[in-house]
mmCIF file of C-alpha atoms in Angstrom:
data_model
loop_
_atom_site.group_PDB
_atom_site.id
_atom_site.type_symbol
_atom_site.label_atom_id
_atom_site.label_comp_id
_atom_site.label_asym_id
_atom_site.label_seq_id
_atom_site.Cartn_x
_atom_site.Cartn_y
_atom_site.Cartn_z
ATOM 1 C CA UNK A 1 -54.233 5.910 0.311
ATOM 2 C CA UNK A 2 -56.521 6.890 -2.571
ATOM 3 C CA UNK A 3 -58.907 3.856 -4.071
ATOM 4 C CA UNK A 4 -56.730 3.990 -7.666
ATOM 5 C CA UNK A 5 -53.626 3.728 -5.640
ATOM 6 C CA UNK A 6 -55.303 0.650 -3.700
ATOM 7 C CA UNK A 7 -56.356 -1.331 -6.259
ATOM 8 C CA UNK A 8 -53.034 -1.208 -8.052
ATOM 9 C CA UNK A 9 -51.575 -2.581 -4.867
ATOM 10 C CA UNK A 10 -53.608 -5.139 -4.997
ATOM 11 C CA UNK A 11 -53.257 -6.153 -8.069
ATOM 12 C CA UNK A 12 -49.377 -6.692 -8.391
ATOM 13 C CA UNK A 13 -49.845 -8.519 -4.574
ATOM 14 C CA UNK A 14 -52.376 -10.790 -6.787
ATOM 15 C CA UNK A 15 -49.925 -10.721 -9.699
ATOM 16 C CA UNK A 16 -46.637 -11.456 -7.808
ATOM 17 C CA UNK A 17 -47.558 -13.171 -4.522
ATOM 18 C CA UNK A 18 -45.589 -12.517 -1.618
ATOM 19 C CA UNK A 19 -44.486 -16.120 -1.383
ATOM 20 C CA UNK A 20 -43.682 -16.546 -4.641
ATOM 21 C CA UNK A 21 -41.536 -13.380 -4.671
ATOM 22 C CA UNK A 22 -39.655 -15.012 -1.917
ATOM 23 C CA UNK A 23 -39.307 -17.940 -3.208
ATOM 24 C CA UNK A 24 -37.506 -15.975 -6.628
ATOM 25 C CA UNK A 25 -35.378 -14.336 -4.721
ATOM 26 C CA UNK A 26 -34.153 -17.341 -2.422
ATOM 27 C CA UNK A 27 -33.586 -19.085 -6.011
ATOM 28 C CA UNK A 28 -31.773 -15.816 -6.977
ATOM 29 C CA UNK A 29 -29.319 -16.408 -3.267
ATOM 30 C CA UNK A 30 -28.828 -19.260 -4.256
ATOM 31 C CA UNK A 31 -27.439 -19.419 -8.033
ATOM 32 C CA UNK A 32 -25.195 -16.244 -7.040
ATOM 33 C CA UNK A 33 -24.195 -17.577 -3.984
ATOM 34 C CA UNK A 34 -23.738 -16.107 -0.778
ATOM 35 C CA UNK A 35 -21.832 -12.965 -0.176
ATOM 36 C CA UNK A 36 -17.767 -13.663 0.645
ATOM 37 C CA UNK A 37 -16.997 -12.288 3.782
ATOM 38 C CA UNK A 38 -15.017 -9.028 4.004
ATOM 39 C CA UNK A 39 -11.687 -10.183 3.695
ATOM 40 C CA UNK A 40 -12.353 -13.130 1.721
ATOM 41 C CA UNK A 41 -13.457 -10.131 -1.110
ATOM 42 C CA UNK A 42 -10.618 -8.200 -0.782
ATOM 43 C CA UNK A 43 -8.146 -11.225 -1.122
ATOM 44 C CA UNK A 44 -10.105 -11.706 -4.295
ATOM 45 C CA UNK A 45 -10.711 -8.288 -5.838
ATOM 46 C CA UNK A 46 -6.277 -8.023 -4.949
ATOM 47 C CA UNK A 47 -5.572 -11.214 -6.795
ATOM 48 C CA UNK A 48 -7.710 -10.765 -10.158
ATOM 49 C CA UNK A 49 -6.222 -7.000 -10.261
ATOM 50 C CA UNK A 50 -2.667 -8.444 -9.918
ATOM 51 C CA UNK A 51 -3.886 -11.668 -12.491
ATOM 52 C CA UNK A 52 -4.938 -8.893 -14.887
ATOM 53 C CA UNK A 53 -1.647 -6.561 -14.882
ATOM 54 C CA UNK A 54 0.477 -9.627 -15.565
ATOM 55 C CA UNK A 55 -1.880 -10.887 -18.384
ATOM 56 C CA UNK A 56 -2.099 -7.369 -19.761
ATOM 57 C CA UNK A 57 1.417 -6.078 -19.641
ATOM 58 C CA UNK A 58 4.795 -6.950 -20.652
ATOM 59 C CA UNK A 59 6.929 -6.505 -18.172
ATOM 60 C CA UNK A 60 5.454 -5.704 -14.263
ATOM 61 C CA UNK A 61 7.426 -5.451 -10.938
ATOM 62 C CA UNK A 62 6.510 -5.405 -7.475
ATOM 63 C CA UNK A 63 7.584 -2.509 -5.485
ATOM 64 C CA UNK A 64 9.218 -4.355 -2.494
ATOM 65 C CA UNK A 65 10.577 -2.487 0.831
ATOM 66 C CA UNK A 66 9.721 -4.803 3.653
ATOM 67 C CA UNK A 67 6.781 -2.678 4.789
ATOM 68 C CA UNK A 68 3.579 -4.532 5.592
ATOM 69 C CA UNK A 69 1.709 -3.255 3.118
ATOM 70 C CA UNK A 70 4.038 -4.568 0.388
ATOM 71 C CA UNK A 71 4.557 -8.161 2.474
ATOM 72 C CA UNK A 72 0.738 -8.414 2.185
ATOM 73 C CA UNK A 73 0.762 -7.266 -1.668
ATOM 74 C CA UNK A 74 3.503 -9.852 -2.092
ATOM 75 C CA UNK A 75 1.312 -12.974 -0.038
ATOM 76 C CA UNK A 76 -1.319 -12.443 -2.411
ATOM 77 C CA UNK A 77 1.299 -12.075 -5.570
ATOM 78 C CA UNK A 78 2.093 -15.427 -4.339
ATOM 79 C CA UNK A 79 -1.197 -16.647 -3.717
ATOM 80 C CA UNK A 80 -2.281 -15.880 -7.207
ATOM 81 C CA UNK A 81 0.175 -17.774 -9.075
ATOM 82 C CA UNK A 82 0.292 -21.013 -6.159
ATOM 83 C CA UNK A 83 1.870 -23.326 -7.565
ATOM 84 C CA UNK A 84 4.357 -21.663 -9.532
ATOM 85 C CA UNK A 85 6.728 -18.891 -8.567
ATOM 86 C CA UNK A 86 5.726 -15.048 -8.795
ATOM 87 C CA UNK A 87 6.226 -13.996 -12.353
ATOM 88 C CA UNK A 88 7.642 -10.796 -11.905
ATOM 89 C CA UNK A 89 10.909 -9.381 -10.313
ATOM 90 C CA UNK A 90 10.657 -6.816 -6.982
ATOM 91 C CA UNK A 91 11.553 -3.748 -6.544
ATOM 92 C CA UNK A 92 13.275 -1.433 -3.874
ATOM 93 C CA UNK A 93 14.462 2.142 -3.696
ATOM 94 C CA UNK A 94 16.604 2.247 -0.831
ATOM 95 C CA UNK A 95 17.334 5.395 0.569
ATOM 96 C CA UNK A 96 20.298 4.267 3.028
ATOM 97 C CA UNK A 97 18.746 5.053 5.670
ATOM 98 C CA UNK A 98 16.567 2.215 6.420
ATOM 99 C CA UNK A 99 16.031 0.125 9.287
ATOM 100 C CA UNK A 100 18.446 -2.708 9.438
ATOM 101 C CA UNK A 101 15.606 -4.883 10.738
ATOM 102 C CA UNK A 102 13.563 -4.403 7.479
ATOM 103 C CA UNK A 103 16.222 -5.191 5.365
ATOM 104 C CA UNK A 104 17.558 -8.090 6.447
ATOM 105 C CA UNK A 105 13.473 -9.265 6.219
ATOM 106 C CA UNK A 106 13.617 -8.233 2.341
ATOM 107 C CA UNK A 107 16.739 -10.732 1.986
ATOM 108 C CA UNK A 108 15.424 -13.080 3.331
ATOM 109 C CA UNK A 109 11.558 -13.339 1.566
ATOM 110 C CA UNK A 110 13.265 -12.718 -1.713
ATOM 111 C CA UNK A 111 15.511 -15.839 -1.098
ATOM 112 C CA UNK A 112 13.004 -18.190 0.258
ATOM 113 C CA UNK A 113 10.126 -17.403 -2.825
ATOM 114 C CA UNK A 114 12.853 -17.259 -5.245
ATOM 115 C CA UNK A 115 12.411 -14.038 -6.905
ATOM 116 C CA UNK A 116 14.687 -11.411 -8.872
ATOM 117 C CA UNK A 117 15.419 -7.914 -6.745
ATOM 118 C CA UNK A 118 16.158 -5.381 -7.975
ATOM 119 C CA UNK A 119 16.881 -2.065 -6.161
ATOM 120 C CA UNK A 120 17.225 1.598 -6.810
ATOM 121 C CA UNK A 121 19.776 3.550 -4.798
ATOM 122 C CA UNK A 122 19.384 7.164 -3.949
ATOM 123 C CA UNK A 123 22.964 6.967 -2.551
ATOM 124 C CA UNK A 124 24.137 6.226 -5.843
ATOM 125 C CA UNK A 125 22.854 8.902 -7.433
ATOM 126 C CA UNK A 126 23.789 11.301 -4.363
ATOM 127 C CA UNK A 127 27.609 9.851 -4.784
ATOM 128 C CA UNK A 128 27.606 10.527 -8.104
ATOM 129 C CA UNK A 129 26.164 14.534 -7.775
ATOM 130 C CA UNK A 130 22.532 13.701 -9.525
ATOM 131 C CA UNK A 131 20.886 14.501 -6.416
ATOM 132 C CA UNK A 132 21.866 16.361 -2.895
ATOM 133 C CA UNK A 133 20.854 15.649 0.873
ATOM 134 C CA UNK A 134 18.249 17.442 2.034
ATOM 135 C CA UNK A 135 18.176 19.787 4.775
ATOM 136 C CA UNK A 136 15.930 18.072 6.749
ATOM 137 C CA UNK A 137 18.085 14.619 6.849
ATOM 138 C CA UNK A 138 15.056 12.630 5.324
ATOM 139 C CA UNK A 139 15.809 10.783 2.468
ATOM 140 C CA UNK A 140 12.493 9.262 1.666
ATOM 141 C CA UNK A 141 11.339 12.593 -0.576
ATOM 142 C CA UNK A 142 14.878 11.736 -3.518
ATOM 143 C CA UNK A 143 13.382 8.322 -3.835
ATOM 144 C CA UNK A 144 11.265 9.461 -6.930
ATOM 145 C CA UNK A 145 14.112 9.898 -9.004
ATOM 146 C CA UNK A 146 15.987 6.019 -8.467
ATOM 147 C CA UNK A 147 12.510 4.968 -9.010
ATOM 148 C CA UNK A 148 11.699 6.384 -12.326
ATOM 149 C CA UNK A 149 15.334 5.623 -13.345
ATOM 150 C CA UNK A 150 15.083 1.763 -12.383
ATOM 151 C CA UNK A 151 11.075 1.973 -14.000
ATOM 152 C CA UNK A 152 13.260 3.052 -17.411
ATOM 153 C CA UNK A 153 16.255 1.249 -17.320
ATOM 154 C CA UNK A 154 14.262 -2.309 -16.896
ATOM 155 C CA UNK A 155 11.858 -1.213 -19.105
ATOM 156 C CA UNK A 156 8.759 -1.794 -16.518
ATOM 157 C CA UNK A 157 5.375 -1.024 -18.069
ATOM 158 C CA UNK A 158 3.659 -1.780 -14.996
ATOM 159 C CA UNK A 159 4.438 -1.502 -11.354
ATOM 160 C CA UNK A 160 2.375 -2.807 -8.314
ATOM 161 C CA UNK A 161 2.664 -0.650 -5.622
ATOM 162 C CA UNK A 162 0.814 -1.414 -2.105
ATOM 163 C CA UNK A 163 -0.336 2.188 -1.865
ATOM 164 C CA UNK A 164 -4.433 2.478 0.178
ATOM 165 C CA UNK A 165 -6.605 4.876 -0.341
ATOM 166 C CA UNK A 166 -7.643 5.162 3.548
ATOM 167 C CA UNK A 167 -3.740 6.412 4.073
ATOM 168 C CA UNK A 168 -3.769 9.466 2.379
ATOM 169 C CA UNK A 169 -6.395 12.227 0.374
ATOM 170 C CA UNK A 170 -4.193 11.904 -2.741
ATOM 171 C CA UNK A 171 -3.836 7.996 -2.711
ATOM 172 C CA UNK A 172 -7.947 8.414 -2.478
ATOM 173 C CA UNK A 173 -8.119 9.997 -5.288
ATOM 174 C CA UNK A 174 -5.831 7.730 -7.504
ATOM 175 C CA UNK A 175 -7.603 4.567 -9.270
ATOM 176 C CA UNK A 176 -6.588 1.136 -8.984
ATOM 177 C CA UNK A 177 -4.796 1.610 -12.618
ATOM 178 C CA UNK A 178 -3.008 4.388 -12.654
ATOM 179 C CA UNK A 179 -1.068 5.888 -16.291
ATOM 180 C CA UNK A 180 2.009 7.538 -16.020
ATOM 181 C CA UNK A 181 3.362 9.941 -18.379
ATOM 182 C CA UNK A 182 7.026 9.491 -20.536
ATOM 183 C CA UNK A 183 7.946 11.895 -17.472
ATOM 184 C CA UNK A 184 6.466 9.312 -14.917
ATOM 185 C CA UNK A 185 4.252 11.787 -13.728
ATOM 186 C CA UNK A 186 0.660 11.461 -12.134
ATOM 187 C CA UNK A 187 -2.486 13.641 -13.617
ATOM 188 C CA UNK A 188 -4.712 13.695 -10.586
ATOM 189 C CA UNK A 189 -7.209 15.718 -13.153
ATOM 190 C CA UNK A 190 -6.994 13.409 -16.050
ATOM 191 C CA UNK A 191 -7.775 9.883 -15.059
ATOM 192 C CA UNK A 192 -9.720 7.001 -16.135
ATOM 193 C CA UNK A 193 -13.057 5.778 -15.519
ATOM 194 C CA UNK A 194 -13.104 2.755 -13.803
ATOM 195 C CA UNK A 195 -16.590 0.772 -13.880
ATOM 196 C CA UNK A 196 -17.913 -2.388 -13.426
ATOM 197 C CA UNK A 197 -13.891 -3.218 -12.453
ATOM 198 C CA UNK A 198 -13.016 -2.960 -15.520
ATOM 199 C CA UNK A 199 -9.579 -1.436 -15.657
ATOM 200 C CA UNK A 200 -7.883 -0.088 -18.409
ATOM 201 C CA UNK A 201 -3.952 -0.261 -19.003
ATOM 202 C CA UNK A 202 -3.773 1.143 -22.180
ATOM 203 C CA UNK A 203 -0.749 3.063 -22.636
ATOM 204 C CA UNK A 204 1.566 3.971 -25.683
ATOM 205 C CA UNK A 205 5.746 3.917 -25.492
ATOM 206 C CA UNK A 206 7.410 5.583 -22.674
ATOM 207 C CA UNK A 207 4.803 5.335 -20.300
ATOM 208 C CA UNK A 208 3.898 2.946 -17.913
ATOM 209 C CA UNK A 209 1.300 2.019 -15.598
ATOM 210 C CA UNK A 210 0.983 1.997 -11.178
ATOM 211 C CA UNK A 211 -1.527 -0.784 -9.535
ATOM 212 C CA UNK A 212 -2.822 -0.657 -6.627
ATOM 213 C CA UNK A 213 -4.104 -4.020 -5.807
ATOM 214 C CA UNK A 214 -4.712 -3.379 -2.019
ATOM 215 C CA UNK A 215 -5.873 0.270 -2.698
ATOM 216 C CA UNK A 216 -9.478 -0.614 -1.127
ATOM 217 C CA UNK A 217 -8.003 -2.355 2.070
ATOM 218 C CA UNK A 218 -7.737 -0.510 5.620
ATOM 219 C CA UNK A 219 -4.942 -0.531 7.868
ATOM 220 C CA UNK A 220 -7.239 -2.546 9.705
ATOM 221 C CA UNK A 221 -8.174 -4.847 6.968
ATOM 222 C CA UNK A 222 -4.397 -5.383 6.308
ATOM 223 C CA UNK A 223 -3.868 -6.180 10.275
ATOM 224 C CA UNK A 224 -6.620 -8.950 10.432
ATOM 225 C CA UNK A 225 -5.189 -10.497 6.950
ATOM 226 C CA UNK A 226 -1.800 -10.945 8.598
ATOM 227 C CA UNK A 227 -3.124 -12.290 11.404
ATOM 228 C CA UNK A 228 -5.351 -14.591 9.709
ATOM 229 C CA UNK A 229 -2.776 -15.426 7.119
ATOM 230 C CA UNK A 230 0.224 -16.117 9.763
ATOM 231 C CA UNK A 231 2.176 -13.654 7.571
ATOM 232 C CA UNK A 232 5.619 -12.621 9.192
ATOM 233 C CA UNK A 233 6.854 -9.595 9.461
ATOM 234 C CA UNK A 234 9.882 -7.162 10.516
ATOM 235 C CA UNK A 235 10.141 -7.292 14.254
ATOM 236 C CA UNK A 236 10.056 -3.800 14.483
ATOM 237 C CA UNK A 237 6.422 -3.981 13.629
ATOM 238 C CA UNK A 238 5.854 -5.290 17.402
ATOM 239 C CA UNK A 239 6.506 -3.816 20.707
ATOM 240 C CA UNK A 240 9.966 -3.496 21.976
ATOM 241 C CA UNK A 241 12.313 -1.575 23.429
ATOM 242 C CA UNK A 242 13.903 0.958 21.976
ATOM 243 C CA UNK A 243 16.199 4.467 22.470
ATOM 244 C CA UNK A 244 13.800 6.651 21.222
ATOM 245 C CA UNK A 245 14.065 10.899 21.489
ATOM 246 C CA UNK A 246 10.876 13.207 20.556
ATOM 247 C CA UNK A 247 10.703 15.965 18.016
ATOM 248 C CA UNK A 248 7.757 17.537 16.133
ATOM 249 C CA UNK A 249 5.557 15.216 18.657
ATOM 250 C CA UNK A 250 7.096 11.863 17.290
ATOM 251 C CA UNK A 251 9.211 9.180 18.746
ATOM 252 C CA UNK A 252 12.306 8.786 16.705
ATOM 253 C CA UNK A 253 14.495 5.961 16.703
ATOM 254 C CA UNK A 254 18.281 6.443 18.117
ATOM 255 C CA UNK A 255 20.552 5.014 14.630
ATOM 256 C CA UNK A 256 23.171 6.150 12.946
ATOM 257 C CA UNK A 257 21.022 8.571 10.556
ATOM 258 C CA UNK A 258 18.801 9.623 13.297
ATOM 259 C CA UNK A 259 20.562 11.623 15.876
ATOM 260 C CA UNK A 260 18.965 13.840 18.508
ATOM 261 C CA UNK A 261 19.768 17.651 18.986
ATOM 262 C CA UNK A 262 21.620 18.616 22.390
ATOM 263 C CA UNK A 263 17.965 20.178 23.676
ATOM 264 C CA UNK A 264 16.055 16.310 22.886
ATOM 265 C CA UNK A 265 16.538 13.828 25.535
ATOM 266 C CA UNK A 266 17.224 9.947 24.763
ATOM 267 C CA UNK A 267 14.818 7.942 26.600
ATOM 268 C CA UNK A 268 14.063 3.873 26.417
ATOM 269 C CA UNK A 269 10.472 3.335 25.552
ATOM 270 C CA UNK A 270 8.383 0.663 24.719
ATOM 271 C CA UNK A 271 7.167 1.270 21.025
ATOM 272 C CA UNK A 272 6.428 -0.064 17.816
ATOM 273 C CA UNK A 273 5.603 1.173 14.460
ATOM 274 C CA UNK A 274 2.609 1.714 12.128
ATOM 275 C CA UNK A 275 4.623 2.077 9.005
ATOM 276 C CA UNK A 276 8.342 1.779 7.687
ATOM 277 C CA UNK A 277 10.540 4.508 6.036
ATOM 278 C CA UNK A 278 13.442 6.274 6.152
ATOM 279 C CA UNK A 279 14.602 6.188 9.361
ATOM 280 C CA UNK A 280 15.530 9.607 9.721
ATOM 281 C CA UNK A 281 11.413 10.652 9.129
ATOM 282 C CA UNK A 282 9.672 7.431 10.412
ATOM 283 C CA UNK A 283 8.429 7.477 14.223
ATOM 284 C CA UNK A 284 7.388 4.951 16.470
ATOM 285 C CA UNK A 285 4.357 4.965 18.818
ATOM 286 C CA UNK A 286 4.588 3.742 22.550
ATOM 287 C CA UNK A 287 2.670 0.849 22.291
ATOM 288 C CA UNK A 288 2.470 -2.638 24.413
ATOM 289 C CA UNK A 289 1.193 -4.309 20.956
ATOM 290 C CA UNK A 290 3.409 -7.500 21.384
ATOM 291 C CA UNK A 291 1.371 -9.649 19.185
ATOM 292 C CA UNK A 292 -0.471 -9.774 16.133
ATOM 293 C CA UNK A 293 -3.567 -9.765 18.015
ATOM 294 C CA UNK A 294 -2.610 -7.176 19.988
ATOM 295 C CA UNK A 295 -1.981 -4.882 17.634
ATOM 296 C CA UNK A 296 -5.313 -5.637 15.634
ATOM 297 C CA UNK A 297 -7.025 -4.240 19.158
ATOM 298 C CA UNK A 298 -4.322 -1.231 19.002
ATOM 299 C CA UNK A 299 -5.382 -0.145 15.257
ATOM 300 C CA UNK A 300 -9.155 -0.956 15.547
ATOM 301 C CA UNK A 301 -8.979 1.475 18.670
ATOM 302 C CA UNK A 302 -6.601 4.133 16.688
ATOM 303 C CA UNK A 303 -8.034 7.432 15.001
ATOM 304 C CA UNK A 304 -5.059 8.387 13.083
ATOM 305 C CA UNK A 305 -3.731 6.877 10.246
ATOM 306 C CA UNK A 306 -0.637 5.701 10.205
ATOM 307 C CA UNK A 307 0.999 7.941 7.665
ATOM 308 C CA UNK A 308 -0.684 10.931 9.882
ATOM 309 C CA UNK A 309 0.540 9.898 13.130
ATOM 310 C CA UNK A 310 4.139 8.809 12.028
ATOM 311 C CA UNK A 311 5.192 9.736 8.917
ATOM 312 C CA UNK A 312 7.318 13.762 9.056
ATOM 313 C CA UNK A 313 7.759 13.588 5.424
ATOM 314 C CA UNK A 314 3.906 13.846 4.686
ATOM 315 C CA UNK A 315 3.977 16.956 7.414
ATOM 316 C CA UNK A 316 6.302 19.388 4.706
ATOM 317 C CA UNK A 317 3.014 20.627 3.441
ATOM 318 C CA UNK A 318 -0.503 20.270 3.301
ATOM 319 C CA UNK A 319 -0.551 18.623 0.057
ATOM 320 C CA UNK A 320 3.226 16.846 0.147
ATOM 321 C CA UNK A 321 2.007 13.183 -0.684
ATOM 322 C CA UNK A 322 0.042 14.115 -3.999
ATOM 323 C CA UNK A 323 2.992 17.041 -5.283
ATOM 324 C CA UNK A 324 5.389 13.855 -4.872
ATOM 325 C CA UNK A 325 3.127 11.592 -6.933
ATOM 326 C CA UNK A 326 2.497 13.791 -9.613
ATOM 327 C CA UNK A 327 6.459 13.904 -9.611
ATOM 328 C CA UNK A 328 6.429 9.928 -9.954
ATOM 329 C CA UNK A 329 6.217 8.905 -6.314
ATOM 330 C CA UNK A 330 4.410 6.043 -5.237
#
């Protein structure tokens, strides 16, 4: 070290004394505070996002299916408004094809916390010639179009949706607020800073707005909240037993919509699953996960996603989550 260098060393040791730096920054600790553990943040960061929306906008909604993610979205809904009722109504596109299991679970958290449901059918619109089966049997790709009508028809300007970015490149990519056009389409290209957590909902007439208060949580991080929470969920979401056939490397579920072709064998496993959809494009994974513990070890252990290990309608290409969202899927 050169002798300029050295005394300049010295002199901001003389200036600022190592003790008395310390002593700064242990009075610094201590009017911030200490650091909230992880999911302690996350709890927070979800409830002043969801705080926000409804102070912002006019008229939000919950998207609502029965899923985990949108249980844990709803706890925290809850939570944030403790100890009044949830402000907002809840929403749900069913595409007739879901588990049984999950929907009796909807009907029954909507009754106990009181709230308004209201749900988009893509049978309706398939009765009525505005939209045709696909070849495939999976419904869960014509649920853009009962969502964008129920998003008009209530006149929604914002709509949570329990989307994370860890599930998917596209829901990466997509910011916590996130403007959609008159069309109720997604700009991956054209979105908004967000700095400092400082969101923006600014939007004019015909457009509306998707939040994503949980979009920074893991499927881990969502696991160890339920389990610290004692938040129930579908059964399904546990292991059981269940007539199961395999196609495309998946387990599906034996049900009226999902039927197995005369070369796929019906077999009783032991499975649960990671995530809930249509039935006819949602598999299960053998699993001995009977508890909530159990499956915290399960997904800590996992290295696929859930949306990549179970989910056939994000295998239809290699980019079939973000096409759908620009479309106005959530």
């Amino acid at each position: 070290m050169s002798t300029r260098v050295e005394e300049t060393v010295d002199s901001v040791t003389q200036e600022f004394p190592v003790a008395e730096r310390a002593e700064e920054q242990e009075a610094v600790a201590a009017e911030v505070g200490p650091a909230l553990p992880l999911l302690d943040a996350l709890e927070a960061e979800a409830i002043h996002i969801i705080r926000e929306v409804v102070a912002e906008f006019e008229r939000p909604a919950m998207l609502f299916s029965g899923g985990k993610d949108s249980v844990v979205m709803l706890h925290l809904a809850a939570k944030a408004f403790w100890p009044g009722k949830v402000p907002f109504p809840v929403l749900h596109v069913d595409t007739g094809h879901n588990f049984p299991e999950v929907l009796d679970f909807r009907d029954r958290t909507v009754e106990r916390l009181g709230l308004k449901l209201v749900v988009g059918s893509v049978q309706e619109f398939i009765d009525r010639g505005e939209l045709a089966e696909r070849a495939d049997g999976t419904r869960n790709p014509l649920q853009t179009v009962p969502l964008l009508d129920a998003i008009e028809r209530n006149k929604f300007d914002a709509v949570f949706g329990g989307g994370r970015r860890d599930e998917d490149k596209a829901r990466a990519k997509e910011r916590i607020l996130s403007l959609r056009d008159e069309f109720g389409q997604w700009d991956p290209r054209n979105q908004r800073p967000e700095l400092w957590n400082l969101y923006n909902g600014r939007h004019t007439v015909g457009q509306h707005v998707r939040a994503f208060p949980i979009s920074n949580w893991t499927e881990l991080d969502i696991w160890r909240y339920i389990a610290r929470e004692n938040i129930e969920l579908p059964s399904i979401y546990y292991a059981h037993d269940r007539e199961v056939f395999q196609r495309d490397g998946m387990w599906r579920a034996i049900g009226e919509f999902s039927q197995p072709r005369p070369d796929e064998d019906v077999v009783v496993k032991t499975v649960r699953y990671r995530t809930v959809g249509d039935m006819s494009c949602t598999g299960a994974v053998l699993s001995d996960a009977f508890t909530v513990d159990d499956v915290v070890r399960e997904v800590a252990a996992s290295t696929l996603t859930e949306r990549g290990a179970t989910r056939a309608d994000d295998r239809i290409s290699e980019a079939a989550m973000e096409d759908r969202k620009k479309d106005g899927y959530f």
